[in-house]
Structures are given as structure tokens and as C-alpha cells.
Amino acid sequence: MVSYNNLAELYVLWGKDDLAKKYRKLALETADAIDYKNNQENINKFIYRHHKF
């Protein structure tokens, strides 16, 4: 995610706005995927701890 954002910043400096937008989008999509995965794991742990089997 950080790498994508760094690439986007380089492309801005080099005047490659289309590539900068592409890598910013990839950075955001990666961050969203990581947040979703972490949230799903936390929800599953919560359910397991509080569910009476």
C-alpha cells in the first residue's frame, strides 16, 4: 500500500498524472482490502469468544 502511494507521488513529480491516479487507486483498494480482512477476523474472534457452544 505504501509502495503504491510512493509510486503515485513519483509519477506526480514526473508529470504522469494518469499513472499517479492508477497507483493512488491501487493504494486505496489495498488499504480497504486489509481493513476488511482485519475487521472480519476481529468479528470472528468476538463471536467465538462470546458465543455459547
PDB file of C-alpha atoms in Angstrom:
ATOM      1  CA  MET A   1       0.000   0.000   0.000  1.00  0.00           C
ATOM      2  CA  VAL A   2       2.749   2.430   0.941  1.00  0.00           C
ATOM      3  CA  SER A   3       4.692   1.414  -2.150  1.00  0.00           C
ATOM      4  CA  TYR A   4       1.731   2.201  -4.397  1.00  0.00           C
ATOM      5  CA  ASN A   5       1.356   5.580  -2.753  1.00  0.00           C
ATOM      6  CA  ASN A   6       5.079   6.296  -3.161  1.00  0.00           C
ATOM      7  CA  LEU A   7       4.888   5.369  -6.844  1.00  0.00           C
ATOM      8  CA  ALA A   8       1.938   7.702  -7.242  1.00  0.00           C
ATOM      9  CA  GLU A   9       3.937  10.543  -5.733  1.00  0.00           C
ATOM     10  CA  LEU A  10       6.838   9.874  -8.115  1.00  0.00           C
ATOM     11  CA  TYR A  11       4.502   9.881 -11.096  1.00  0.00           C
ATOM     12  CA  VAL A  12       3.093  13.235  -9.963  1.00  0.00           C
ATOM     13  CA  LEU A  13       6.615  14.647  -9.844  1.00  0.00           C
ATOM     14  CA  TRP A  14       7.327  13.258 -13.306  1.00  0.00           C
ATOM     15  CA  GLY A  15       4.098  14.727 -14.690  1.00  0.00           C
ATOM     16  CA  LYS A  16       2.449  11.350 -15.298  1.00  0.00           C
ATOM     17  CA  ASP A  17      -0.958  12.132 -13.824  1.00  0.00           C
ATOM     18  CA  ASP A  18      -2.763   9.116 -15.290  1.00  0.00           C
ATOM     19  CA  LEU A  19      -0.265   6.722 -13.725  1.00  0.00           C
ATOM     20  CA  ALA A  20      -0.405   8.655 -10.462  1.00  0.00           C
ATOM     21  CA  LYS A  21      -4.193   8.209 -10.334  1.00  0.00           C
ATOM     22  CA  LYS A  22      -3.828   4.489 -11.083  1.00  0.00           C
ATOM     23  CA  TYR A  23      -1.397   3.909  -8.227  1.00  0.00           C
ATOM     24  CA  ARG A  24      -3.369   6.051  -5.781  1.00  0.00           C
ATOM     25  CA  LYS A  25      -6.405   3.910  -6.590  1.00  0.00           C
ATOM     26  CA  LEU A  26      -4.375   0.732  -6.011  1.00  0.00           C
ATOM     27  CA  ALA A  27      -3.172   2.105  -2.659  1.00  0.00           C
ATOM     28  CA  LEU A  28      -6.748   2.798  -1.554  1.00  0.00           C
ATOM     29  CA  GLU A  29      -8.030  -0.578  -2.763  1.00  0.00           C
ATOM     30  CA  THR A  30      -5.224  -2.361  -0.930  1.00  0.00           C
ATOM     31  CA  ALA A  31      -5.923  -0.431   2.273  1.00  0.00           C
ATOM     32  CA  ASP A  32      -9.633  -1.264   2.018  1.00  0.00           C
ATOM     33  CA  ALA A  33      -8.861  -4.962   1.494  1.00  0.00           C
ATOM     34  CA  ILE A  34      -6.562  -5.036   4.523  1.00  0.00           C
ATOM     35  CA  ASP A  35      -9.139  -3.249   6.688  1.00  0.00           C
ATOM     36  CA  TYR A  36     -11.874  -5.661   5.566  1.00  0.00           C
ATOM     37  CA  LYS A  37      -9.717  -8.700   6.332  1.00  0.00           C
ATOM     38  CA  ASN A  38      -8.728  -7.365   9.768  1.00  0.00           C
ATOM     39  CA  ASN A  39     -12.319  -6.432  10.608  1.00  0.00           C
ATOM     40  CA  GLN A  40     -13.598  -9.844   9.529  1.00  0.00           C
ATOM     41  CA  GLU A  41     -11.006 -11.603  11.707  1.00  0.00           C
ATOM     42  CA  ASN A  42     -11.897  -9.419  14.694  1.00  0.00           C
ATOM     43  CA  ILE A  43     -15.612 -10.094  14.228  1.00  0.00           C
ATOM     44  CA  ASN A  44     -14.980 -13.845  14.050  1.00  0.00           C
ATOM     45  CA  LYS A  45     -12.867 -13.728  17.237  1.00  0.00           C
ATOM     46  CA  PHE A  46     -15.556 -11.748  19.037  1.00  0.00           C
ATOM     47  CA  ILE A  47     -18.268 -14.191  18.007  1.00  0.00           C
ATOM     48  CA  TYR A  48     -16.154 -17.176  19.048  1.00  0.00           C
ATOM     49  CA  ARG A  49     -15.412 -15.680  22.491  1.00  0.00           C
ATOM     50  CA  HIS A  50     -18.999 -14.637  23.214  1.00  0.00           C
ATOM     51  CA  HIS A  51     -20.948 -17.481  21.684  1.00  0.00           C
ATOM     52  CA  LYS A  52     -22.133 -20.298  23.901  1.00  0.00           C
ATOM     53  CA  PHE A  53     -21.399 -23.554  22.111  1.00  0.00           C
TER      54      PHE A  53
END
